[in-house]
PDB file of C-alpha atoms and ligand atoms in Angstrom:
ATOM      1  CA  MET A   1     125.375  79.020  89.226  1.00 91.00           C
ATOM      2  CA  LEU A   2     122.942  77.896  92.529  1.00 92.00           C
ATOM      3  CA  TYR A   3     119.477  79.236  93.753  1.00 92.00           C
ATOM      4  CA  SER A   4     121.652  80.424  96.976  1.00 92.00           C
ATOM      5  CA  GLU A   5     125.390  81.610  95.402  1.00 91.00           C
ATOM      6  CA  LEU A   6     123.423  84.563  92.854  1.00 92.00           C
ATOM      7  CA  PHE A   7     121.455  85.359  96.669  1.00 89.00           C
ATOM      8  CA  ALA A   8     124.477  85.538  98.346  1.00 88.00           C
ATOM      9  CA  SER A   9     126.360  87.502  95.813  1.00 88.00           C
ATOM     10  CA  ALA A  10     123.687  89.766  95.442  1.00 90.00           C
ATOM     11  CA  LEU A  11     124.195  89.996  99.193  1.00 87.00           C
ATOM     12  CA  LYS A  12     127.313  91.605  99.306  1.00 85.00           C
ATOM     13  CA  LYS A  13     126.854  93.408  96.408  1.00 86.00           C
ATOM     14  CA  LEU A  14     124.106  95.560  99.054  1.00 82.00           C
ATOM     15  CA  ASP A  15     126.430  95.131 101.740  1.00 66.00           C
ATOM     16  CA  ARG A  16     123.464  95.498 103.815  1.00 67.00           C
ATOM     17  CA  ASN A  17     121.414  92.069 105.976  1.00 66.00           C
ATOM     18  CA  GLU A  18     118.834  93.973 105.876  1.00 70.00           C
ATOM     19  CA  MET A  19     117.740  93.273 102.807  1.00 84.00           C
ATOM     20  CA  ALA A  20     118.108  90.289 102.708  1.00 89.00           C
ATOM     21  CA  THR A  21     114.398  89.564 102.361  1.00 90.00           C
ATOM     22  CA  ALA A  22     113.766  92.630  99.701  1.00 92.00           C
ATOM     23  CA  VAL A  23     116.979  90.032  97.807  1.00 93.00           C
ATOM     24  CA  GLU A  24     114.598  86.368  98.263  1.00 93.00           C
ATOM     25  CA  VAL A  25     111.807  88.532  97.049  1.00 95.00           C
ATOM     26  CA  LEU A  26     113.184  89.694  93.998  1.00 96.00           C
ATOM     27  CA  ILE A  27     114.595  86.075  93.320  1.00 95.00           C
ATOM     28  CA  GLU A  28     110.963  84.780  93.952  1.00 95.00           C
ATOM     29  CA  SER A  29     109.848  87.222  91.081  1.00 95.00           C
ATOM     30  CA  SER A  30     112.206  87.099  89.380  1.00 96.00           C
ATOM     31  CA  PHE A  31     111.603  83.076  88.527  1.00 95.00           C
ATOM     32  CA  ALA A  32     107.832  82.842  89.185  1.00 95.00           C
ATOM     33  CA  ILE A  33     108.934  80.798  92.312  1.00 95.00           C
ATOM     34  CA  ASN A  34     107.020  80.478  96.092  1.00 94.00           C
ATOM     35  CA  ARG A  35     109.100  81.067  99.732  1.00 92.00           C
ATOM     36  CA  SER A  36     109.699  77.860  99.429  1.00 94.00           C
ATOM     37  CA  GLN A  37     110.652  76.873  96.934  1.00 93.00           C
ATOM     38  CA  PHE A  38     112.989  78.918  96.741  1.00 91.00           C
ATOM     39  CA  TRP A  39     114.217  77.995 100.110  1.00 91.00           C
ATOM     40  CA  MET A  40     114.572  73.967  99.098  1.00 91.00           C
ATOM     41  CA  GLY A  41     115.885  74.367  95.830  1.00 90.00           C
ATOM     42  CA  ARG A  42     118.658  76.943  96.387  1.00 87.00           C
ATOM     43  CA  ASN A  43     121.288  74.200  95.918  1.00 91.00           C
ATOM     44  CA  GLN A  44     120.031  73.857  92.974  1.00 92.00           C
ATOM     45  CA  THR A  45     121.466  74.486  89.773  1.00 93.00           C
ATOM     46  CA  ILE A  46     119.847  78.531  87.970  1.00 92.00           C
ATOM     47  CA  ARG A  47     118.778  76.439  84.165  1.00 92.00           C
ATOM     48  CA  ASP A  48     116.012  79.771  83.674  1.00 93.00           C
ATOM     49  CA  ALA A  49     118.379  82.203  81.215  1.00 95.00           C
ATOM     50  CA  ASN A  50     115.420  84.623  81.765  1.00 96.00           C
ATOM     51  CA  GLY A  51     114.705  84.281  84.589  1.00 96.00           C
ATOM     52  CA  LEU A  52     118.195  85.386  85.851  1.00 95.00           C
ATOM     53  CA  ARG A  53     117.621  88.253  83.649  1.00 96.00           C
ATOM     54  CA  ARG A  54     114.272  89.357  84.926  1.00 96.00           C
ATOM     55  CA  PHE A  55     116.705  89.204  88.001  1.00 96.00           C
ATOM     56  CA  ARG A  56     119.104  91.175  87.091  1.00 96.00           C
ATOM     57  CA  ARG A  57     117.149  94.572  85.992  1.00 97.00           C
ATOM     58  CA  ALA A  58     115.454  93.765  88.991  1.00 97.00           C
ATOM     59  CA  PHE A  59     118.504  93.939  91.031  1.00 95.00           C
ATOM     60  CA  ALA A  60     119.837  96.853  89.374  1.00 95.00           C
ATOM     61  CA  ARG A  61     116.881  99.313  89.658  1.00 95.00           C
ATOM     62  CA  LEU A  62     117.522  98.015  94.472  1.00 93.00           C
ATOM     63  CA  LEU A  63     121.047  98.402  94.078  1.00 91.00           C
ATOM     64  CA  ALA A  64     120.327 102.030  92.549  1.00 91.00           C
ATOM     65  CA  GLY A  65     117.599 102.667  95.709  1.00 90.00           C
ATOM     66  CA  GLU A  66     113.758 102.446  94.521  1.00 94.00           C
ATOM     67  CA  PRO A  67     112.291 101.279  97.564  1.00 95.00           C
ATOM     68  CA  LEU A  68     110.856  96.884  96.021  1.00 95.00           C
ATOM     69  CA  ALA A  69     107.097  98.173  96.028  1.00 97.00           C
ATOM     70  CA  TYR A  70     108.140  99.795  92.657  1.00 98.00           C
ATOM     71  CA  ILE A  71     110.055  97.469  91.059  1.00 97.00           C
ATOM     72  CA  LEU A  72     107.434  94.459  92.544  1.00 97.00           C
ATOM     73  CA  GLY A  73     104.491  97.409  90.643  1.00 97.00           C
ATOM     74  CA  LYS A  74     102.687  95.793  94.083  1.00 97.00           C
ATOM     75  CA  LYS A  75     102.396  96.973  97.857  1.00 97.00           C
ATOM     76  CA  GLU A  76     100.182  94.641 100.694  1.00 97.00           C
ATOM     77  CA  PHE A  77      97.274  96.800 102.696  1.00 98.00           C
ATOM     78  CA  TYR A  78      95.327  95.452 105.025  1.00 98.00           C
ATOM     79  CA  GLY A  79      95.700  92.009 103.468  1.00 97.00           C
ATOM     80  CA  GLU A  80      95.620  92.125 100.052  1.00 98.00           C
ATOM     81  CA  THR A  81      97.488  93.458  97.069  1.00 98.00           C
ATOM     82  CA  PHE A  82      97.538  96.431  95.887  1.00 98.00           C
ATOM     83  CA  ALA A  83      98.766  97.568  92.493  1.00 98.00           C
ATOM     84  CA  VAL A  84     101.700  99.999  92.713  1.00 98.00           C
ATOM     85  CA  SER A  85     103.953 102.643  90.459  1.00 98.00           C
ATOM     86  CA  PRO A  86     106.077 105.631  90.502  1.00 97.00           C
ATOM     87  CA  ALA A  87     102.658 107.828  90.375  1.00 98.00           C
ATOM     88  CA  VAL A  88     101.593 106.570  93.431  1.00 98.00           C
ATOM     89  CA  LEU A  89     102.450 106.764  96.865  1.00 98.00           C
ATOM     90  CA  ILE A  90     103.189 103.086  98.423  1.00 98.00           C
ATOM     91  CA  PRO A  91     100.669 102.775 100.897  1.00 98.00           C
ATOM     92  CA  ARG A  92     102.081 102.833 104.970  1.00 97.00           C
ATOM     93  CA  PRO A  93     101.351 100.277 107.977  1.00 96.00           C
ATOM     94  CA  GLU A  94     100.312 103.854 109.311  1.00 97.00           C
ATOM     95  CA  THR A  95      97.359 104.698 107.258  1.00 98.00           C
ATOM     96  CA  GLU A  96      95.913 101.090 108.022  1.00 98.00           C
ATOM     97  CA  LEU A  97      94.992 102.547 110.990  1.00 98.00           C
ATOM     98  CA  LEU A  98      92.752 104.304 109.847  1.00 98.00           C
ATOM     99  CA  VAL A  99      91.279 102.420 107.399  1.00 98.00           C
ATOM    100  CA  GLU A 100      90.709 100.575 111.124  1.00 97.00           C
ATOM    101  CA  LYS A 101      89.119 103.488 112.740  1.00 98.00           C
ATOM    102  CA  ALA A 102      87.035 104.092 110.174  1.00 97.00           C
ATOM    103  CA  LEU A 103      85.531 100.553 110.255  1.00 97.00           C
ATOM    104  CA  GLU A 104      84.961 100.341 113.512  1.00 96.00           C
ATOM    105  CA  LEU A 105      82.971 103.515 113.382  1.00 96.00           C
ATOM    106  CA  LEU A 106      80.812 102.579 109.775  1.00 95.00           C
ATOM    107  CA  GLY A 107      79.998  99.338 111.427  1.00 91.00           C
ATOM    108  CA  GLN A 108      77.747  96.665 109.326  1.00 77.00           C
ATOM    109  CA  ARG A 109      76.517  99.383 107.524  1.00 83.00           C
ATOM    110  CA  PRO A 110      76.856 100.746 104.201  1.00 89.00           C
ATOM    111  CA  ALA A 111      77.589 104.220 103.418  1.00 95.00           C
ATOM    112  CA  ARG A 112      78.143 107.600 100.710  1.00 97.00           C
ATOM    113  CA  ILE A 113      82.187 108.137 101.807  1.00 98.00           C
ATOM    114  CA  LEU A 114      84.555 110.608  99.808  1.00 98.00           C
ATOM    115  CA  ASP A 115      87.635 108.931  99.563  1.00 98.00           C
ATOM    116  CA  ILE A 116      90.997 112.799  98.738  1.00 98.00           C
ATOM    117  CA  GLY A 117      93.105 111.502  97.470  1.00 98.00           C
ATOM    118  CA  SER A 118      92.979 108.347  96.433  1.00 98.00           C
ATOM    119  CA  GLY A 119      96.482 107.181  94.819  1.00 98.00           C
ATOM    120  CA  SER A 120      96.726 103.727  94.560  1.00 98.00           C
ATOM    121  CA  GLY A 121      93.330 103.129  95.882  1.00 98.00           C
ATOM    122  CA  CYS A 122      94.250 101.605  98.806  1.00 98.00           C
ATOM    123  CA  ILE A 123      91.359 103.364 101.328  1.00 98.00           C
ATOM    124  CA  ALA A 124      88.240 103.333  98.873  1.00 98.00           C
ATOM    125  CA  ILE A 125      88.487 100.168  97.859  1.00 98.00           C
ATOM    126  CA  THR A 126      89.405  98.478 101.144  1.00 98.00           C
ATOM    127  CA  LEU A 127      86.350  99.992 103.246  1.00 97.00           C
ATOM    128  CA  ALA A 128      84.376  98.611  99.442  1.00 97.00           C
ATOM    129  CA  ARG A 129      84.906  95.812 100.304  1.00 96.00           C
ATOM    130  CA  LEU A 130      85.207  94.885 103.408  1.00 96.00           C
ATOM    131  CA  THR A 131      81.631  97.012 103.742  1.00 95.00           C
ATOM    132  CA  ARG A 132      80.072  97.123 100.429  1.00 91.00           C
ATOM    133  CA  SER A 133      79.466 100.873 100.909  1.00 96.00           C
ATOM    134  CA  HIS A 134      79.912 103.311  97.870  1.00 98.00           C
ATOM    135  CA  VAL A 135      83.240 105.162  97.762  1.00 98.00           C
ATOM    136  CA  VAL A 136      83.819 108.687  95.855  1.00 98.00           C
ATOM    137  CA  ALA A 137      87.529 108.440  95.372  1.00 98.00           C
ATOM    138  CA  LEU A 138      89.345 111.598  94.504  1.00 98.00           C
ATOM    139  CA  GLU A 139      92.709 112.320  92.639  1.00 98.00           C
ATOM    140  CA  LYS A 140      94.041 115.126  91.434  1.00 98.00           C
ATOM    141  CA  SER A 141      97.235 113.203  89.702  1.00 98.00           C
ATOM    142  CA  ARG A 142      95.998 112.214  85.881  1.00 98.00           C
ATOM    143  CA  PRO A 143      98.839 109.088  85.993  1.00 98.00           C
ATOM    144  CA  ALA A 144      97.688 108.558  89.670  1.00 98.00           C
ATOM    145  CA  LEU A 145      94.345 107.800  88.565  1.00 98.00           C
ATOM    146  CA  ARG A 146      94.976 105.760  85.911  1.00 98.00           C
ATOM    147  CA  VAL A 147      96.453 103.492  88.838  1.00 98.00           C
ATOM    148  CA  LEU A 148      93.849 103.679  90.343  1.00 98.00           C
ATOM    149  CA  LYS A 149      91.080 102.946  87.862  1.00 98.00           C
ATOM    150  CA  ARG A 150      93.222  99.448  87.531  1.00 98.00           C
ATOM    151  CA  ASN A 151      92.817  98.506  91.185  1.00 98.00           C
ATOM    152  CA  ILE A 152      88.939  99.719  90.974  1.00 98.00           C
ATOM    153  CA  GLU A 153      89.224  96.734  88.250  1.00 98.00           C
ATOM    154  CA  ARG A 154      91.610  94.182  90.249  1.00 98.00           C
ATOM    155  CA  PHE A 155      89.363  94.053  92.747  1.00 98.00           C
ATOM    156  CA  GLY A 156      85.928  93.771  90.957  1.00 98.00           C
ATOM    157  CA  VAL A 157      84.596  97.119  92.722  1.00 98.00           C
ATOM    158  CA  GLN A 158      83.616  99.522  89.603  1.00 98.00           C
ATOM    159  CA  SER A 159      79.949  99.142  91.187  1.00 98.00           C
ATOM    160  CA  ARG A 160      81.226 100.939  94.555  1.00 98.00           C
ATOM    161  CA  VAL A 161      84.619 102.979  94.047  1.00 98.00           C
ATOM    162  CA  ARG A 162      84.197 105.964  91.644  1.00 98.00           C
ATOM    163  CA  PRO A 163      87.278 107.215  90.527  1.00 98.00           C
ATOM    164  CA  LEU A 164      86.924 110.968  89.785  1.00 98.00           C
ATOM    165  CA  ALA A 165      89.873 113.091  89.006  1.00 98.00           C
ATOM    166  CA  GLY A 166      89.550 116.541  90.993  1.00 97.00           C
ATOM    167  CA  ASP A 167      90.789 119.179  92.761  1.00 97.00           C
ATOM    168  CA  LEU A 168      89.723 117.719  96.668  1.00 97.00           C
ATOM    169  CA  TYR A 169      86.065 117.542  96.710  1.00 97.00           C
ATOM    170  CA  PRO A 170      83.569 116.584  94.289  1.00 96.00           C
ATOM    171  CA  GLY A 171      83.033 119.815  91.761  1.00 93.00           C
ATOM    172  CA  ARG A 172      79.144 118.837  92.249  1.00 90.00           C
ATOM    173  CA  ALA A 173      76.514 119.497  95.900  1.00 87.00           C
ATOM    174  CA  ALA A 174      77.108 115.692  97.468  1.00 91.00           C
ATOM    175  CA  ALA A 175      77.191 113.952 100.826  1.00 95.00           C
ATOM    176  CA  PHE A 176      78.900 112.057 102.182  1.00 97.00           C
ATOM    177  CA  ARG A 177      78.352 109.939 105.903  1.00 96.00           C
ATOM    178  CA  MET A 178      82.086 109.973 105.764  1.00 98.00           C
ATOM    179  CA  ILE A 179      85.501 111.548 104.614  1.00 98.00           C
ATOM    180  CA  VAL A 180      87.765 110.144 104.676  1.00 98.00           C
ATOM    181  CA  ALA A 181      92.040 111.781 103.794  1.00 98.00           C
ATOM    182  CA  ASN A 182      95.954 110.898 103.814  1.00 98.00           C
ATOM    183  CA  PRO A 183      97.018 113.832 102.033  1.00 98.00           C
ATOM    184  CA  PRO A 184      99.920 115.720 100.997  1.00 98.00           C
ATOM    185  CA  TYR A 185     100.844 116.412 105.079  1.00 98.00           C
ATOM    186  CA  LEU A 186     104.697 117.472 104.797  1.00 98.00           C
ATOM    187  CA  SER A 187     106.089 120.710 105.143  1.00 98.00           C
ATOM    188  CA  ARG A 188     109.253 121.884 102.345  1.00 97.00           C
ATOM    189  CA  GLN A 189     111.501 121.286 105.131  1.00 97.00           C
ATOM    190  CA  ASP A 190     110.299 117.844 105.460  1.00 97.00           C
ATOM    191  CA  TRP A 191     111.048 117.093 102.207  1.00 97.00           C
ATOM    192  CA  LEU A 192     114.612 118.213 102.022  1.00 97.00           C
ATOM    193  CA  GLU A 193     114.984 115.917 105.534  1.00 96.00           C
ATOM    194  CA  ALA A 194     113.361 113.147 103.660  1.00 96.00           C
ATOM    195  CA  PRO A 195     114.808 109.711 103.487  1.00 94.00           C
ATOM    196  CA  ARG A 196     116.697 110.026  99.447  1.00 93.00           C
ATOM    197  CA  GLU A 197     114.767 106.847  98.756  1.00 92.00           C
ATOM    198  CA  ILE A 198     112.128 108.764  99.697  1.00 96.00           C
ATOM    199  CA  ARG A 199     112.165 111.931  97.657  1.00 96.00           C
ATOM    200  CA  LEU A 200     114.104 110.183  94.459  1.00 96.00           C
ATOM    201  CA  HIS A 201     111.203 107.124  93.682  1.00 96.00           C
ATOM    202  CA  GLU A 202     107.979 108.361  95.201  1.00 98.00           C
ATOM    203  CA  PRO A 203     105.658 111.462  94.268  1.00 98.00           C
ATOM    204  CA  LYS A 204     106.540 115.093  95.524  1.00 98.00           C
ATOM    205  CA  THR A 205     103.178 116.472  94.860  1.00 97.00           C
ATOM    206  CA  ALA A 206     101.445 112.656  96.815  1.00 98.00           C
ATOM    207  CA  LEU A 207     103.545 114.133 100.181  1.00 98.00           C
ATOM    208  CA  VAL A 208     104.505 118.292 100.200  1.00 98.00           C
ATOM    209  CA  SER A 209     101.814 120.376 100.844  1.00 98.00           C
ATOM    210  CA  GLY A 210     103.934 123.477 101.113  1.00 97.00           C
ATOM    211  CA  ARG A 211     105.456 124.994 103.390  1.00 97.00           C
ATOM    212  CA  ALA A 212     103.755 124.796 107.196  1.00 97.00           C
ATOM    213  CA  GLY A 213     102.719 121.300 105.556  1.00 98.00           C
ATOM    214  CA  THR A 214      98.980 121.622 107.322  1.00 98.00           C
ATOM    215  CA  GLU A 215      97.813 124.061 103.822  1.00 98.00           C
ATOM    216  CA  ILE A 216      96.526 120.676 102.323  1.00 98.00           C
ATOM    217  CA  LEU A 217      95.055 119.460 105.292  1.00 98.00           C
ATOM    218  CA  ALA A 218      92.600 123.286 106.378  1.00 98.00           C
ATOM    219  CA  ARG A 219      91.692 122.703 103.022  1.00 98.00           C
ATOM    220  CA  ILE A 220      89.642 120.244 103.488  1.00 98.00           C
ATOM    221  CA  ILE A 221      88.878 120.158 106.861  1.00 98.00           C
ATOM    222  CA  ALA A 222      87.321 124.187 105.447  1.00 98.00           C
ATOM    223  CA  GLY A 223      84.919 122.585 102.564  1.00 97.00           C
ATOM    224  CA  ALA A 224      84.404 119.243 104.540  1.00 97.00           C
ATOM    225  CA  PRO A 225      81.477 121.163 106.066  1.00 96.00           C
ATOM    226  CA  ARG A 226      79.217 121.232 102.808  1.00 96.00           C
ATOM    227  CA  PHE A 227      79.804 117.658 102.510  1.00 97.00           C
ATOM    228  CA  LEU A 228      79.383 116.728 105.777  1.00 96.00           C
ATOM    229  CA  GLU A 229      75.876 115.816 107.042  1.00 90.00           C
ATOM    230  CA  PRO A 230      75.703 116.314 111.573  1.00 92.00           C
ATOM    231  CA  GLY A 231      76.711 113.963 113.097  1.00 94.00           C
ATOM    232  CA  SER A 232      78.857 112.978 109.603  1.00 96.00           C
ATOM    233  CA  HIS A 233      82.938 111.754 110.037  1.00 98.00           C
ATOM    234  CA  LEU A 234      85.233 113.577 108.927  1.00 98.00           C
ATOM    235  CA  LEU A 235      88.958 111.137 109.493  1.00 98.00           C
ATOM    236  CA  LEU A 236      92.797 111.953 108.703  1.00 98.00           C
ATOM    237  CA  GLU A 237      96.158 111.302 108.750  1.00 98.00           C
ATOM    238  CA  ILE A 238      98.443 113.660 110.075  1.00 98.00           C
ATOM    239  CA  GLY A 239     101.776 114.432 110.482  1.00 97.00           C
ATOM    240  CA  GLN A 240     104.339 114.373 113.507  1.00 96.00           C
ATOM    241  CA  GLY A 241     102.758 117.968 115.444  1.00 96.00           C
ATOM    242  CA  GLN A 242     100.499 119.300 113.485  1.00 98.00           C
ATOM    243  CA  ARG A 243      97.472 118.110 115.389  1.00 97.00           C
ATOM    244  CA  ARG A 244      97.309 121.026 118.285  1.00 95.00           C
ATOM    245  CA  ALA A 245      97.276 123.440 114.479  1.00 96.00           C
ATOM    246  CA  LEU A 246      94.855 120.829 113.226  1.00 97.00           C
ATOM    247  CA  CYS A 247      92.342 121.363 116.136  1.00 95.00           C
ATOM    248  CA  GLY A 248      92.147 125.748 115.248  1.00 96.00           C
ATOM    249  CA  PHE A 249      90.100 124.610 111.780  1.00 97.00           C
ATOM    250  CA  LEU A 250      87.886 122.046 113.466  1.00 97.00           C
ATOM    251  CA  LYS A 251      86.313 124.637 115.409  1.00 96.00           C
ATOM    252  CA  ALA A 252      86.565 127.092 112.873  1.00 96.00           C
ATOM    253  CA  ALA A 253      84.743 124.607 110.706  1.00 96.00           C
ATOM    254  CA  GLY A 254      82.366 123.470 113.135  1.00 95.00           C
ATOM    255  CA  LEU A 255      83.792 120.282 113.325  1.00 97.00           C
ATOM    256  CA  ARG A 256      84.324 118.461 117.422  1.00 96.00           C
ATOM    257  CA  GLU A 257      87.370 115.829 117.474  1.00 97.00           C
ATOM    258  CA  LEU A 258      86.505 112.611 118.883  1.00 96.00           C
ATOM    259  CA  GLU A 259      90.389 111.202 119.403  1.00 96.00           C
ATOM    260  CA  CYS A 260      93.576 110.842 117.709  1.00 97.00           C
ATOM    261  CA  VAL A 261      95.149 108.009 117.436  1.00 97.00           C
ATOM    262  CA  ARG A 262      98.856 107.204 117.392  1.00 97.00           C
ATOM    263  CA  ASP A 263     100.462 105.454 115.175  1.00 96.00           C
ATOM    264  CA  TYR A 264     103.202 102.369 116.345  1.00 93.00           C
ATOM    265  CA  ALA A 265     106.005 104.711 116.732  1.00 95.00           C
ATOM    266  CA  GLY A 266     103.579 106.638 119.680  1.00 97.00           C
ATOM    267  CA  ILE A 267     103.418 108.883 117.237  1.00 97.00           C
ATOM    268  CA  GLU A 268      99.216 111.091 116.680  1.00 98.00           C
ATOM    269  CA  ARG A 269      99.115 110.060 113.350  1.00 98.00           C
ATOM    270  CA  VAL A 270      94.710 109.848 113.244  1.00 98.00           C
ATOM    271  CA  VAL A 271      92.240 112.998 114.119  1.00 98.00           C
ATOM    272  CA  VAL A 272      89.283 111.867 113.907  1.00 98.00           C
ATOM    273  CA  ALA A 273      85.707 114.293 113.963  1.00 98.00           C
ATOM    274  CA  GLN A 274      82.772 114.598 113.743  1.00 97.00           C
ATOM    275  CA  MET A 275      80.336 117.326 111.937  1.00 94.00           C
ATOM    276  CA  GLU A 276      78.318 119.154 114.709  1.00 87.00           C
TER     277      GLU A 276
HETATM  278  C1  SAM B 301      99.498 111.021 100.969  1.00 89.25           C
HETATM  279  S1  SAM B 301      99.238 110.143  98.789  1.00 89.25           S
HETATM  280  C2  SAM B 301      97.538 109.142  99.634  1.00 89.25           C
HETATM  281  C3  SAM B 301      96.970 108.192  98.878  1.00 89.25           C
HETATM  282  C4  SAM B 301      96.550 107.240  99.585  1.00 89.25           C
HETATM  283  N1  SAM B 301      95.485 107.727  99.852  1.00 89.25           N
HETATM  284  C5  SAM B 301      97.367 106.369 100.662  1.00 89.25           C
HETATM  285  O1  SAM B 301      96.542 106.954 101.805  1.00 89.25           O
HETATM  286  O2  SAM B 301      98.156 105.499 100.596  1.00 89.25           O
HETATM  287  C6  SAM B 301      97.731 111.571  99.051  1.00 89.25           C
HETATM  288  C7  SAM B 301      98.010 111.277  97.843  1.00 89.25           C
HETATM  289  O3  SAM B 301      96.723 113.070  97.316  1.00 89.25           O
HETATM  290  C8  SAM B 301      96.160 113.574  95.704  1.00 89.25           C
HETATM  291  N2  SAM B 301      96.585 114.586  95.821  1.00 89.25           N
HETATM  292  C9  SAM B 301      97.540 116.524  95.603  1.00 89.25           C
HETATM  293  N3  SAM B 301      96.689 117.165  95.914  1.00 89.25           N
HETATM  294  C10 SAM B 301      95.522 116.833  95.755  1.00 89.25           C
HETATM  295  C11 SAM B 301      94.230 117.285  95.232  1.00 89.25           C
HETATM  296  N4  SAM B 301      94.376 119.002  95.254  1.00 89.25           N
HETATM  297  N5  SAM B 301      93.209 116.961  94.869  1.00 89.25           N
HETATM  298  C12 SAM B 301      93.076 115.672  94.430  1.00 89.25           C
HETATM  299  N6  SAM B 301      94.062 114.908  95.575  1.00 89.25           N
HETATM  300  C13 SAM B 301      95.067 114.991  95.792  1.00 89.25           C
HETATM  301  C14 SAM B 301      98.126 113.055  95.427  1.00 89.25           C
HETATM  302  O4  SAM B 301      97.968 112.870  94.271  1.00 89.25           O
HETATM  303  C15 SAM B 301      98.570 111.705  95.914  1.00 89.25           C
HETATM  304  O5  SAM B 301      97.900 110.903  95.351  1.00 89.25           O
END
């Protein structure tokens, strides 16, 4: 069988041409070849039996609706590749907006940062790498913490990113110049309406907050004054239509909203607030 025949027969089974890139990536990773090797050699006969077995196993998972990132065990975020497993949320492009805003506010000055609900560590590690800041990466889920630690080692940032098990905030008093969080913010109803691929494969505890969706955001905001000095920043990723509720929580906690960044779909996505 030629590589091009394998590609075409896989696409036929998927019956969705938009999955062409996913199939191509699976072929490349299964046979350990790069993009140009695939395209240059697509009319060559496949001789790598192990590669073919790997492809068939991976393709069966894709056919069953598993996200490509979990099959490959990795996902790009802010130009770098992070290890992922079904224990963590797959990093999203919207979250890069939060990182961008944080970098803008931090400038060149290293700071002490708290990342709440660190998951794969994509936010914490990116900020630590690009600003030489010290980040406490707090996570409640033990399986997620294992992926987080793997990424900390992979990027060699053990001295600047400290993984910490906990429920939203560290047990001990500490002061941070910035708190960032992409917490669970879906309501139970949002979850029921979420795409099947998400519901079946991504961790519900990473996505669902409660009945309203804003419960965890409210707890983060209420707890923030104990950990932020005046003038310090709180950056939160939020769900569609949650900004108004958030403004109320911020005011009650003595924080001032500075800005709300819209995502690529025009949805209010990242709230930037400052401790009065
Ligand atoms: C939406 S995911 C974000 C993961 C990662 N920061 C990202 O942006 O891709 C939310 C994360 O918060 C964690 N989490 C949920 N409740 C938490 C809590 N009470 N305390 C700490 N972490 C929590 C989840 O396990 C999950 O890893």
